[in-house]
CSV table of C-alpha atoms and ligand atoms in Angstrom, one decimal:
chain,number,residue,atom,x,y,z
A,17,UNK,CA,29.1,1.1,14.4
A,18,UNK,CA,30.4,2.6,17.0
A,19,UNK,CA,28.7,2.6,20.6
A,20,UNK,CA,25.4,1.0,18.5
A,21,UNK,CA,24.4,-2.2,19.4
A,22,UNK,CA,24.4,-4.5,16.6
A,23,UNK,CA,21.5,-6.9,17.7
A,24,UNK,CA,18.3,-6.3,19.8
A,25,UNK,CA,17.9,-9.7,21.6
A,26,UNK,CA,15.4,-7.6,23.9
A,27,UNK,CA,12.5,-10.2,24.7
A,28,UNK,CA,10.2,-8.0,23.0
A,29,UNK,CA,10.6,-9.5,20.2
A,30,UNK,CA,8.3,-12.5,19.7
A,31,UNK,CA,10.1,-15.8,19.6
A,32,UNK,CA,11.4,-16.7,15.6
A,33,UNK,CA,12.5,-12.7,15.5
A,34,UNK,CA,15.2,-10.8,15.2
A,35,UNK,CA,16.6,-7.8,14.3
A,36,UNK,CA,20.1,-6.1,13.7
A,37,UNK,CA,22.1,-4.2,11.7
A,38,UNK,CA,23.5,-6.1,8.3
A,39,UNK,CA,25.2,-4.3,5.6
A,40,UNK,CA,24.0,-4.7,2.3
A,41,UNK,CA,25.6,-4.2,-1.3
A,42,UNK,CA,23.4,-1.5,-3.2
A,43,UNK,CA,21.6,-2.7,-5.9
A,44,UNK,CA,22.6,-1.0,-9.3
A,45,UNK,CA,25.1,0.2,-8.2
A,46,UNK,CA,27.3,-2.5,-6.5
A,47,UNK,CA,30.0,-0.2,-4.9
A,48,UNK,CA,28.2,1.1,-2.3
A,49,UNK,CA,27.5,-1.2,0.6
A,50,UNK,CA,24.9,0.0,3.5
A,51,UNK,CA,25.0,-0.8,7.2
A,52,UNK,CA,20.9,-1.0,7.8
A,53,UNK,CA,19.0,-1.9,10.4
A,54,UNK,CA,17.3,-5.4,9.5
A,55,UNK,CA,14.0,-6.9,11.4
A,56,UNK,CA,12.9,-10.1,10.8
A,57,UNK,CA,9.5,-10.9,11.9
A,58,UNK,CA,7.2,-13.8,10.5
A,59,UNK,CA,7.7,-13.6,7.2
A,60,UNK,CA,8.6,-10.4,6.8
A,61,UNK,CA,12.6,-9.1,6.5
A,62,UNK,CA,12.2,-5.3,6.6
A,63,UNK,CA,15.2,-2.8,6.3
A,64,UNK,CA,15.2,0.4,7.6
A,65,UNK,CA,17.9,3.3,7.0
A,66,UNK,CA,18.8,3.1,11.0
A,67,UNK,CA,17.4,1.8,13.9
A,68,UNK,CA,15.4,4.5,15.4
A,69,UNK,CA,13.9,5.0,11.1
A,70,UNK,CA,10.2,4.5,11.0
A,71,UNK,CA,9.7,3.3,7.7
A,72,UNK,CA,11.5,1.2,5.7
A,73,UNK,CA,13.5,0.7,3.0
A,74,UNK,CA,12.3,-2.0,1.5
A,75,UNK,CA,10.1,-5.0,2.8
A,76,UNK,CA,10.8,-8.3,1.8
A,77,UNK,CA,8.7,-11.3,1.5
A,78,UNK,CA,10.5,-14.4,2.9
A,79,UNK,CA,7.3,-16.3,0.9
A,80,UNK,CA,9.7,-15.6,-2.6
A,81,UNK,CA,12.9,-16.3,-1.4
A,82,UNK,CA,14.7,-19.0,-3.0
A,83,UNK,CA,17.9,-19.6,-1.1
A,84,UNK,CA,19.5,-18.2,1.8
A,85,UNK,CA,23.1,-19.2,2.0
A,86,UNK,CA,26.9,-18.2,2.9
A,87,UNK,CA,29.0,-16.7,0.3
A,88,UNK,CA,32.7,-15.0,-0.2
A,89,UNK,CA,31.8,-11.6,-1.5
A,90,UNK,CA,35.2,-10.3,-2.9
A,91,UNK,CA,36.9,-9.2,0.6
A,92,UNK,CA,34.0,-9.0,2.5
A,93,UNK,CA,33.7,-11.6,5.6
A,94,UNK,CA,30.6,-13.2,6.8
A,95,UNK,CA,28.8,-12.6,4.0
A,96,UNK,CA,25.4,-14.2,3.0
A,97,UNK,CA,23.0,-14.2,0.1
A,98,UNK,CA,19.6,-14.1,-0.1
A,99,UNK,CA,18.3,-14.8,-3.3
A,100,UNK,CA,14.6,-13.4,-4.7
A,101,UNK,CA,13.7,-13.8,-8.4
A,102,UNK,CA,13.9,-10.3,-9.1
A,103,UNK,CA,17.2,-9.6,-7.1
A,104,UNK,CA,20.5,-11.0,-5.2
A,105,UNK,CA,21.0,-9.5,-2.1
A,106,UNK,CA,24.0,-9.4,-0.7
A,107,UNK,CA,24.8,-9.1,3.1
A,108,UNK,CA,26.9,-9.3,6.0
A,109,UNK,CA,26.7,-9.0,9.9
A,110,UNK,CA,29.9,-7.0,12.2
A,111,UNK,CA,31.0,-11.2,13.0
A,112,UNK,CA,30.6,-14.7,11.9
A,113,UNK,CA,28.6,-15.4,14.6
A,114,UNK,CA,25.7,-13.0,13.7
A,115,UNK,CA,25.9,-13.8,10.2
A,116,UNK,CA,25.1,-17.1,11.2
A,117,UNK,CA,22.9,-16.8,13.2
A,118,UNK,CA,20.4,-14.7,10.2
A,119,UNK,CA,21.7,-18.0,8.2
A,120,UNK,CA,19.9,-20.2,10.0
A,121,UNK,CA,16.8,-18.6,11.2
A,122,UNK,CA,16.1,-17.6,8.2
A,123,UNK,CA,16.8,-20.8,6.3
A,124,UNK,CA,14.6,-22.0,9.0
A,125,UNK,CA,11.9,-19.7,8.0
A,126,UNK,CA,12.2,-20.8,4.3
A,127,UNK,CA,11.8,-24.7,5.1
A,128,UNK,CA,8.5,-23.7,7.3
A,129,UNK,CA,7.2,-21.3,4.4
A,130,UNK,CA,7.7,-24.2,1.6
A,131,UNK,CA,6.1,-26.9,4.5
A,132,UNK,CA,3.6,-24.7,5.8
A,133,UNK,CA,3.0,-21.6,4.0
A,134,UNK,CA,2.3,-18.4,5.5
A,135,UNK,CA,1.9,-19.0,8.8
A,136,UNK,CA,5.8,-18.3,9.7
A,137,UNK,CA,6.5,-17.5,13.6
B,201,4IP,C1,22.4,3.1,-3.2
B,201,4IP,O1,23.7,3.6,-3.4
B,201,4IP,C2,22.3,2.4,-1.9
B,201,4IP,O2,23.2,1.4,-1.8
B,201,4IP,C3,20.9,1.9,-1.8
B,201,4IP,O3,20.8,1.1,-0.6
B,201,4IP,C4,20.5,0.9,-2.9
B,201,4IP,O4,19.2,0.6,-2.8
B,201,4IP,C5,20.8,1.6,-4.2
B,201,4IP,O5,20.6,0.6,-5.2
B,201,4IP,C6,22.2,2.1,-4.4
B,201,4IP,O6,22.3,2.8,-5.6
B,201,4IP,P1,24.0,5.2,-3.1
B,201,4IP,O7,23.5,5.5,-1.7
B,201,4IP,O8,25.4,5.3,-3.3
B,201,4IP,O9,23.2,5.9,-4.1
B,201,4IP,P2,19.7,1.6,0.6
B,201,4IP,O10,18.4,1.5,0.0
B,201,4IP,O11,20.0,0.6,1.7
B,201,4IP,O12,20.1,3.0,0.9
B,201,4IP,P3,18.6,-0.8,-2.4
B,201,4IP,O13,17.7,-1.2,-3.5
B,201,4IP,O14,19.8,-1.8,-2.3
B,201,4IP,O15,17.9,-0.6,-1.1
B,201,4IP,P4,19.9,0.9,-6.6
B,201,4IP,O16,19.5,-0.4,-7.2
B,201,4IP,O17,18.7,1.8,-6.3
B,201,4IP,O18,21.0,1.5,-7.4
């Protein structure tokens, strides 16, 4: 990436957050893998094309995700999966350390939603 921070651990961010740049296999078309800038707040994991993009890609809804959890993606390292009834998305972060980090917030996140329900911090 470059001289682009990969994380924002800036304290801005409310406590449970988190946002960084993961790089994500597209979704038809499998060959082409994204570097995207991911933030991650409540229940809400929102993807936007870089980090200064205004709106995003996509929004997803942590509330219909079924499983987040490590994976060996062809030669791809750190990679992750979270996986939505409608789609598998595939993702890594730049080290191990990040990618688990995402692991286990959001896995987290998904054992609060199915306690809890919406109320995610
Ligand atoms: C695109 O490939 C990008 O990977 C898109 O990712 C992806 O959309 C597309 O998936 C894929 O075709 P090209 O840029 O080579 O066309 P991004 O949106 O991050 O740019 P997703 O759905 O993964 O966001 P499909 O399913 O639209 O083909």
């Amino acid at each position: 990436f470059g001289r682009l921070k990969t994380q924002d651990d800036s304290p801005h961010l409310a406590i449970g957050s988190k946002s960084g740049y993961l790089t994500k296999q597209g979704g038809k078309i499998k060959q082409t893998w994204k570097t995207r800038w991911f933030v991650l707040v409540k229940n809400e994991l929102k993807y936007y094309r870089d980090q200064s993009a205004s709106e995003p890609i996509r929004v997803l809804d942590l509330a219909e995700c079924q499983e987040c959890t490590p994976e060996t993606c062809g030669d791809k390292d750190n990679c992750f999966r979270l996986i939505f009834p409608w789609r598998t998305f595939h993702l890594y972060a730049a080290t191990d350390e990040e990618t688990n980090d995402w692991i286990k917030l959001i896995q987290w996140k998904l054992k609060r939603l199915a306690q809890d329900g919406m109320d995610v911090r």
